Amino acid sequence: MVEITGSFSSFSIDDVDKARDFYVGTLGLTSEDIMGGLRLTLPGGAQVFAYPKPDHIPATHTVLNFVVPNVDTAVASLHELGIRTDLYPSSEQMPLDENGILRDPNGKAGNGIAWFKDPAGNVLSVVNEP
């Protein structure tokens, strides 16, 4: 058996400086430059590695979810920063509101999830606390 002492996730980016500006300057995370990329520390202490890749292709799935107390407030804050949350079209299977928020039909007000992109085009989300 392999002895595992920890874990982290990673995703590629196309520009380390733009990623640092976004994740640290815009979203308020902390980072450390390591191995040519960024080790991002998330709220709660988990870490993720954003590494530069010359032939980067943005992920088409959500690579990072940010838990927030109220998705409406979080989306309003993202909009104030010029970040769009209307990535996907609303459909019967995925009914989104005008801000791109998918609501939990059985949830309380402020529940839901909304997606946005980082400068490299990777999909991120803000999702209400469970």
CSV table of N, CA and C in Angstrom, one decimal:
chain,number,residue,atom,x,y,z
A,1,MET,N,0.8,-1.2,0.0
A,1,MET,CA,0.0,0.0,0.0
A,1,MET,C,0.9,1.2,0.0
A,2,VAL,N,0.4,2.3,-0.7
A,2,VAL,CA,1.2,3.5,-0.7
A,2,VAL,C,0.9,4.3,0.5
A,3,GLU,N,1.9,4.9,1.2
A,3,GLU,CA,1.7,5.7,2.3
A,3,GLU,C,1.4,7.1,1.8
A,4,ILE,N,0.2,7.6,2.1
A,4,ILE,CA,-0.3,8.9,1.6
A,4,ILE,C,-0.3,9.8,2.8
A,5,THR,N,0.4,11.0,2.7
A,5,THR,CA,0.5,11.9,3.9
A,5,THR,C,-0.3,13.2,3.7
A,6,GLY,N,-0.9,13.4,2.6
A,6,GLY,CA,-1.7,14.6,2.3
A,6,GLY,C,-2.3,14.5,0.9
A,7,SER,N,-3.0,15.6,0.5
A,7,SER,CA,-3.5,15.7,-0.9
A,7,SER,C,-3.8,17.1,-1.2
A,8,PHE,N,-3.9,17.4,-2.5
A,8,PHE,CA,-4.3,18.7,-3.0
A,8,PHE,C,-4.8,18.5,-4.4
A,9,SER,N,-5.6,19.4,-4.9
A,9,SER,CA,-6.0,19.4,-6.3
A,9,SER,C,-5.2,20.4,-7.1
A,10,SER,N,-5.3,20.3,-8.4
A,10,SER,CA,-4.6,21.3,-9.2
A,10,SER,C,-5.4,21.5,-10.5
A,11,PHE,N,-5.1,22.6,-11.2
A,11,PHE,CA,-5.7,22.9,-12.5
A,11,PHE,C,-4.7,23.8,-13.2
A,12,SER,N,-4.8,23.8,-14.5
A,12,SER,CA,-3.9,24.6,-15.3
A,12,SER,C,-4.4,26.0,-15.6
A,13,ILE,N,-3.5,26.9,-15.8
A,13,ILE,CA,-3.7,28.3,-16.2
A,13,ILE,C,-2.8,28.6,-17.3
A,14,ASP,N,-3.1,29.7,-18.0
A,14,ASP,CA,-2.2,30.2,-19.1
A,14,ASP,C,-1.3,31.3,-18.7
A,15,ASP,N,-1.5,32.0,-17.6
A,15,ASP,CA,-0.8,33.2,-17.3
A,15,ASP,C,-0.7,33.3,-15.7
A,16,VAL,N,0.4,33.1,-15.1
A,16,VAL,CA,0.6,33.1,-13.7
A,16,VAL,C,0.3,34.4,-13.1
A,17,ASP,N,0.8,35.5,-13.7
A,17,ASP,CA,0.5,36.8,-13.2
A,17,ASP,C,-0.9,37.2,-13.2
A,18,LYS,N,-1.7,36.9,-14.3
A,18,LYS,CA,-3.1,37.2,-14.3
A,18,LYS,C,-3.8,36.3,-13.3
A,19,ALA,N,-3.4,35.1,-13.1
A,19,ALA,CA,-4.1,34.2,-12.1
A,19,ALA,C,-3.8,34.8,-10.7
A,20,ARG,N,-2.6,35.2,-10.4
A,20,ARG,CA,-2.3,35.8,-9.1
A,20,ARG,C,-3.1,37.0,-8.9
A,21,ASP,N,-3.2,37.9,-9.9
A,21,ASP,CA,-4.0,39.1,-9.7
A,21,ASP,C,-5.5,38.8,-9.4
A,22,PHE,N,-6.0,37.7,-10.1
A,22,PHE,CA,-7.4,37.4,-9.9
A,22,PHE,C,-7.6,36.7,-8.5
A,23,TYR,N,-6.9,35.6,-8.3
A,23,TYR,CA,-7.1,34.8,-7.1
A,23,TYR,C,-6.7,35.6,-5.8
A,24,VAL,N,-5.7,36.3,-5.8
A,24,VAL,CA,-5.2,37.1,-4.7
A,24,VAL,C,-5.8,38.5,-4.6
A,25,GLY,N,-5.7,39.2,-5.7
A,25,GLY,CA,-6.2,40.6,-5.8
A,25,GLY,C,-7.7,40.8,-5.8
A,26,THR,N,-8.3,39.9,-6.5
A,26,THR,CA,-9.8,40.0,-6.7
A,26,THR,C,-10.6,39.2,-5.7
A,27,LEU,N,-10.2,37.9,-5.5
A,27,LEU,CA,-10.9,37.0,-4.6
A,27,LEU,C,-10.4,37.0,-3.2
A,28,GLY,N,-9.2,37.5,-3.0
A,28,GLY,CA,-8.7,37.7,-1.6
A,28,GLY,C,-8.0,36.4,-1.1
A,29,LEU,N,-7.7,35.5,-1.9
A,29,LEU,CA,-7.0,34.3,-1.4
A,29,LEU,C,-5.5,34.6,-1.2
A,30,THR,N,-4.8,33.8,-0.5
A,30,THR,CA,-3.3,33.9,-0.4
A,30,THR,C,-2.7,32.9,-1.3
A,31,SER,N,-1.5,33.3,-1.7
A,31,SER,CA,-0.8,32.4,-2.7
A,31,SER,C,0.7,32.4,-2.3
A,32,GLU,N,1.4,31.3,-2.8
A,32,GLU,CA,2.8,31.2,-2.7
A,32,GLU,C,3.3,30.8,-4.1
A,33,ASP,N,4.3,31.4,-4.6
A,33,ASP,CA,4.9,31.0,-5.9
A,33,ASP,C,5.7,29.8,-5.7
A,34,ILE,N,5.4,28.7,-6.4
A,34,ILE,CA,6.1,27.5,-6.2
A,34,ILE,C,6.1,26.7,-7.5
A,35,MET,N,7.2,26.1,-7.9
A,35,MET,CA,7.4,25.3,-9.1
A,35,MET,C,6.8,26.0,-10.3
A,36,GLY,N,7.0,27.3,-10.4
A,36,GLY,CA,6.5,28.0,-11.6
A,36,GLY,C,5.0,28.4,-11.6
A,37,GLY,N,4.3,27.9,-10.6
A,37,GLY,CA,2.9,28.2,-10.5
A,37,GLY,C,2.5,28.8,-9.2
A,38,LEU,N,1.2,28.7,-8.8
A,38,LEU,CA,0.7,29.3,-7.6
A,38,LEU,C,0.1,28.2,-6.7
A,39,ARG,N,0.6,28.2,-5.4
A,39,ARG,CA,-0.1,27.4,-4.4
A,39,ARG,C,-1.1,28.3,-3.7
A,40,LEU,N,-2.4,28.1,-4.0
A,40,LEU,CA,-3.4,28.9,-3.4
A,40,LEU,C,-3.9,28.3,-2.1
A,41,THR,N,-4.1,29.1,-1.1
A,41,THR,CA,-4.6,28.7,0.1
A,41,THR,C,-6.1,29.2,0.2
A,42,LEU,N,-7.0,28.2,0.4
A,42,LEU,CA,-8.4,28.5,0.4
A,42,LEU,C,-8.9,28.7,1.8
A,43,PRO,N,-10.1,29.4,1.9
A,43,PRO,CA,-10.6,29.5,3.3
A,43,PRO,C,-10.8,28.1,3.9
A,44,GLY,N,-10.4,28.0,5.2
A,44,GLY,CA,-10.4,26.7,5.8
A,44,GLY,C,-9.0,26.0,5.8
A,45,GLY,N,-8.1,26.5,5.0
A,45,GLY,CA,-6.8,26.0,5.0
A,45,GLY,C,-6.4,25.0,3.8
A,46,ALA,N,-7.4,24.5,3.1
A,46,ALA,CA,-7.0,23.6,2.0
A,46,ALA,C,-6.2,24.4,1.0
A,47,GLN,N,-5.5,23.6,0.2
A,47,GLN,CA,-4.6,24.3,-0.8
A,47,GLN,C,-4.9,23.6,-2.2
A,48,VAL,N,-4.7,24.4,-3.2
A,48,VAL,CA,-4.8,24.0,-4.6
A,48,VAL,C,-3.7,24.6,-5.4
A,49,PHE,N,-3.2,23.8,-6.4
A,49,PHE,CA,-2.1,24.3,-7.2
A,49,PHE,C,-2.5,24.7,-8.5
A,50,ALA,N,-2.3,25.9,-8.9
A,50,ALA,CA,-2.6,26.4,-10.3
A,50,ALA,C,-1.2,26.5,-11.0
A,51,TYR,N,-1.1,25.6,-12.1
A,51,TYR,CA,0.2,25.5,-12.8
A,51,TYR,C,0.1,26.0,-14.2
A,52,PRO,N,1.1,26.7,-14.7
A,52,PRO,CA,1.1,27.2,-16.0
A,52,PRO,C,1.3,26.0,-17.0
A,53,LYS,N,0.5,26.1,-18.1
A,53,LYS,CA,0.6,25.1,-19.2
A,53,LYS,C,0.5,25.8,-20.5
A,54,PRO,N,1.6,25.7,-21.3
A,54,PRO,CA,1.6,26.4,-22.6
A,54,PRO,C,0.5,26.2,-23.5
A,55,ASP,N,0.0,24.9,-23.5
A,55,ASP,CA,-1.2,24.6,-24.4
A,55,ASP,C,-2.5,24.5,-23.6
A,56,HIS,N,-2.6,25.3,-22.6
A,56,HIS,CA,-3.7,25.3,-21.7
A,56,HIS,C,-5.1,25.4,-22.4
A,57,ILE,N,-5.9,24.5,-22.0
A,57,ILE,CA,-7.3,24.5,-22.5
A,57,ILE,C,-8.2,24.6,-21.3
A,58,PRO,N,-9.0,25.6,-21.2
A,58,PRO,CA,-9.8,25.8,-20.0
A,58,PRO,C,-10.7,24.6,-19.7
A,59,ALA,N,-10.8,24.3,-18.4
A,59,ALA,CA,-11.7,23.2,-18.0
A,59,ALA,C,-13.1,23.5,-18.3
A,60,THR,N,-13.9,22.5,-18.8
A,60,THR,CA,-15.3,22.7,-19.1
A,60,THR,C,-16.2,22.3,-17.9
A,61,HIS,N,-15.6,21.9,-16.8
A,61,HIS,CA,-16.3,21.6,-15.6
A,61,HIS,C,-15.8,22.5,-14.5
A,62,THR,N,-16.5,22.5,-13.4
A,62,THR,CA,-16.2,23.4,-12.3
A,62,THR,C,-14.9,22.8,-11.6
A,63,VAL,N,-13.9,23.6,-11.5
A,63,VAL,CA,-12.6,23.2,-10.9
A,63,VAL,C,-12.5,23.6,-9.4
A,64,LEU,N,-13.3,24.6,-9.0
A,64,LEU,CA,-13.2,25.1,-7.7
A,64,LEU,C,-14.5,25.7,-7.3
A,65,ASN,N,-15.1,25.3,-6.1
A,65,ASN,CA,-16.3,25.8,-5.6
A,65,ASN,C,-16.0,26.6,-4.3
A,66,PHE,N,-16.5,27.8,-4.3
A,66,PHE,CA,-16.4,28.7,-3.1
A,66,PHE,C,-17.7,28.7,-2.3
A,67,VAL,N,-17.6,28.2,-1.1
A,67,VAL,CA,-18.8,28.2,-0.2
A,67,VAL,C,-19.0,29.6,0.3
A,68,VAL,N,-20.3,30.1,0.2
A,68,VAL,CA,-20.6,31.5,0.7
A,68,VAL,C,-21.9,31.4,1.6
A,69,PRO,N,-22.0,32.4,2.5
A,69,PRO,CA,-23.2,32.3,3.3
A,69,PRO,C,-24.5,32.6,2.5
A,70,ASN,N,-24.4,33.4,1.5
A,70,ASN,CA,-25.6,33.8,0.7
A,70,ASN,C,-25.2,34.0,-0.8
A,71,VAL,N,-25.7,33.2,-1.6
A,71,VAL,CA,-25.3,33.2,-3.0
A,71,VAL,C,-25.7,34.5,-3.7
A,72,ASP,N,-26.8,35.1,-3.3
A,72,ASP,CA,-27.2,36.4,-4.0
A,72,ASP,C,-26.2,37.5,-3.6
A,73,THR,N,-25.8,37.6,-2.4
A,73,THR,CA,-24.8,38.6,-2.0
A,73,THR,C,-23.5,38.4,-2.7
A,74,ALA,N,-23.0,37.1,-2.8
A,74,ALA,CA,-21.8,36.8,-3.4
A,74,ALA,C,-21.8,37.2,-4.9
A,75,VAL,N,-22.9,36.8,-5.6
A,75,VAL,CA,-23.1,37.2,-7.0
A,75,VAL,C,-23.1,38.7,-7.2
A,76,ALA,N,-23.8,39.4,-6.3
A,76,ALA,CA,-23.8,40.9,-6.4
A,76,ALA,C,-22.3,41.4,-6.3
A,77,SER,N,-21.6,40.8,-5.3
A,77,SER,CA,-20.2,41.3,-5.2
A,77,SER,C,-19.3,41.0,-6.4
A,78,LEU,N,-19.5,39.8,-7.0
A,78,LEU,CA,-18.8,39.4,-8.2
A,78,LEU,C,-19.2,40.4,-9.3
A,79,HIS,N,-20.4,40.7,-9.5
A,79,HIS,CA,-20.9,41.7,-10.5
A,79,HIS,C,-20.2,43.0,-10.3
A,80,GLU,N,-20.1,43.5,-9.1
A,80,GLU,CA,-19.4,44.8,-8.8
A,80,GLU,C,-18.0,44.8,-9.2
A,81,LEU,N,-17.4,43.6,-9.2
A,81,LEU,CA,-16.0,43.4,-9.6
A,81,LEU,C,-15.9,43.2,-11.1
A,82,GLY,N,-17.0,43.2,-11.8
A,82,GLY,CA,-17.0,43.0,-13.3
A,82,GLY,C,-16.9,41.6,-13.7
A,83,ILE,N,-17.3,40.7,-12.8
A,83,ILE,CA,-17.2,39.2,-13.1
A,83,ILE,C,-18.6,38.7,-13.5
A,84,ARG,N,-18.8,38.1,-14.6
A,84,ARG,CA,-20.1,37.6,-15.1
A,84,ARG,C,-20.4,36.3,-14.5
A,85,THR,N,-21.7,36.1,-14.2
A,85,THR,CA,-22.1,34.8,-13.7
A,85,THR,C,-23.2,34.2,-14.5
A,86,ASP,N,-23.3,34.7,-15.7
A,86,ASP,CA,-24.4,34.1,-16.6
A,86,ASP,C,-23.8,33.3,-17.7
A,87,LEU,N,-23.0,32.3,-17.3
A,87,LEU,CA,-22.2,31.5,-18.3
A,87,LEU,C,-23.1,30.5,-19.1
A,88,TYR,N,-24.2,30.0,-18.4
A,88,TYR,CA,-25.0,29.0,-19.0
A,88,TYR,C,-26.4,29.5,-19.3
A,89,PRO,N,-27.0,29.0,-20.4
A,89,PRO,CA,-28.4,29.3,-20.7
A,89,PRO,C,-29.3,28.6,-19.8
A,90,SER,N,-30.4,29.3,-19.4
A,90,SER,CA,-31.4,28.6,-18.6
A,90,SER,C,-32.1,27.6,-19.4
A,91,SER,N,-32.5,26.5,-18.8
A,91,SER,CA,-33.3,25.5,-19.5
A,91,SER,C,-34.2,24.8,-18.5
A,92,GLU,N,-35.1,24.0,-19.0
A,92,GLU,CA,-36.0,23.3,-18.2
A,92,GLU,C,-35.3,22.4,-17.1
A,93,GLN,N,-34.2,21.8,-17.6
A,93,GLN,CA,-33.4,20.9,-16.7
A,93,GLN,C,-32.6,21.7,-15.7
A,94,MET,N,-32.2,23.0,-16.1
A,94,MET,CA,-31.3,23.8,-15.3
A,94,MET,C,-31.9,25.2,-15.3
A,95,PRO,N,-33.0,25.5,-14.6
A,95,PRO,CA,-33.6,26.8,-14.6
A,95,PRO,C,-32.8,27.8,-13.8
A,96,LEU,N,-32.2,28.7,-14.5
A,96,LEU,CA,-31.4,29.8,-13.9
A,96,LEU,C,-32.1,31.1,-13.9
A,97,ASP,N,-31.8,31.9,-12.9
A,97,ASP,CA,-32.4,33.2,-12.8
A,97,ASP,C,-31.6,34.2,-13.7
A,98,GLU,N,-32.0,35.5,-13.7
A,98,GLU,CA,-31.3,36.5,-14.5
A,98,GLU,C,-29.9,36.7,-14.2
A,99,ASN,N,-29.4,36.3,-13.0
A,99,ASN,CA,-28.0,36.4,-12.6
A,99,ASN,C,-27.2,35.1,-12.8
A,100,GLY,N,-27.9,34.1,-13.4
A,100,GLY,CA,-27.2,32.8,-13.6
A,100,GLY,C,-27.1,31.9,-12.4
A,101,ILE,N,-28.1,32.2,-11.5
A,101,ILE,CA,-28.1,31.4,-10.3
A,101,ILE,C,-29.1,30.2,-10.4
A,102,LEU,N,-28.6,29.0,-10.1
A,102,LEU,CA,-29.5,27.8,-10.1
A,102,LEU,C,-29.9,27.7,-8.6
A,103,ARG,N,-31.2,27.7,-8.4
A,103,ARG,CA,-31.8,27.7,-7.0
A,103,ARG,C,-32.1,26.3,-6.6
A,104,ASP,N,-32.0,26.0,-5.3
A,104,ASP,CA,-32.5,24.8,-4.7
A,104,ASP,C,-34.0,25.0,-4.5
A,105,PRO,N,-34.8,24.3,-5.2
A,105,PRO,CA,-36.3,24.6,-5.0
A,105,PRO,C,-36.8,24.3,-3.6
A,106,ASN,N,-36.1,23.5,-2.8
A,106,ASN,CA,-36.5,23.2,-1.4
A,106,ASN,C,-35.7,24.0,-0.4
A,107,GLY,N,-34.8,24.9,-0.9
A,107,GLY,CA,-33.9,25.6,0.0
A,107,GLY,C,-34.4,26.9,0.5
A,108,LYS,N,-33.7,27.5,1.4
A,108,LYS,CA,-34.1,28.8,2.0
A,108,LYS,C,-33.7,29.9,1.0
A,109,ALA,N,-34.1,31.1,1.2
A,109,ALA,CA,-33.7,32.2,0.4
A,109,ALA,C,-32.2,32.4,0.5
A,110,GLY,N,-31.6,32.7,-0.6
A,110,GLY,CA,-30.2,32.9,-0.7
A,110,GLY,C,-29.4,31.6,-1.0
A,111,ASN,N,-30.2,30.5,-1.1
A,111,ASN,CA,-29.6,29.2,-1.5
A,111,ASN,C,-29.3,29.2,-3.0
A,112,GLY,N,-28.3,28.4,-3.5
A,112,GLY,CA,-28.1,28.2,-4.9
A,112,GLY,C,-26.7,28.2,-5.2
A,113,ILE,N,-26.4,28.1,-6.5
A,113,ILE,CA,-25.1,28.1,-7.0
A,113,ILE,C,-25.0,28.9,-8.3
A,114,ALA,N,-23.9,29.6,-8.5
A,114,ALA,CA,-23.7,30.4,-9.7
A,114,ALA,C,-22.2,30.2,-10.1
A,115,TRP,N,-22.0,30.2,-11.4
A,115,TRP,CA,-20.7,29.9,-12.0
A,115,TRP,C,-20.1,31.1,-12.6
A,116,PHE,N,-18.8,31.2,-12.6
A,116,PHE,CA,-18.0,32.2,-13.2
A,116,PHE,C,-16.7,31.7,-13.7
A,117,LYS,N,-15.9,32.5,-14.4
A,117,LYS,CA,-14.6,32.0,-14.9
A,117,LYS,C,-13.5,32.8,-14.4
A,118,ASP,N,-12.3,32.1,-14.3
A,118,ASP,CA,-11.1,32.8,-13.9
A,118,ASP,C,-10.5,33.4,-15.2
A,119,PRO,N,-9.4,34.1,-15.1
A,119,PRO,CA,-8.8,34.7,-16.4
A,119,PRO,C,-8.3,33.7,-17.4
A,120,ALA,N,-8.1,32.4,-17.0
A,120,ALA,CA,-7.7,31.4,-17.9
A,120,ALA,C,-8.9,30.7,-18.5
A,121,GLY,N,-10.1,31.0,-18.1
A,121,GLY,CA,-11.3,30.4,-18.6
A,121,GLY,C,-11.8,29.2,-17.9
A,122,ASN,N,-11.1,28.9,-16.7
A,122,ASN,CA,-11.6,27.8,-15.9
A,122,ASN,C,-12.9,28.1,-15.2
A,123,VAL,N,-13.8,27.2,-15.0
A,123,VAL,CA,-15.1,27.4,-14.4
A,123,VAL,C,-14.9,27.3,-12.9
A,124,LEU,N,-15.4,28.3,-12.2
A,124,LEU,CA,-15.5,28.3,-10.7
A,124,LEU,C,-16.9,28.5,-10.3
A,125,SER,N,-17.2,28.4,-9.0
A,125,SER,CA,-18.6,28.7,-8.6
A,125,SER,C,-18.6,29.3,-7.2
A,126,VAL,N,-19.7,30.0,-6.9
A,126,VAL,CA,-20.0,30.3,-5.5
A,126,VAL,C,-21.3,29.5,-5.2
A,127,VAL,N,-21.3,28.8,-4.1
A,127,VAL,CA,-22.4,28.0,-3.7
A,127,VAL,C,-22.7,28.2,-2.3
A,128,ASN,N,-24.0,28.2,-2.0
A,128,ASN,CA,-24.5,28.5,-0.7
A,128,ASN,C,-24.0,27.4,0.3
A,129,GLU,N,-23.8,27.9,1.6
A,129,GLU,CA,-23.4,26.9,2.6
A,129,GLU,C,-24.5,25.9,2.7
A,130,PRO,N,-24.1,24.6,2.9
A,130,PRO,CA,-25.2,23.6,3.0
A,130,PRO,C,-26.0,23.7,4.3
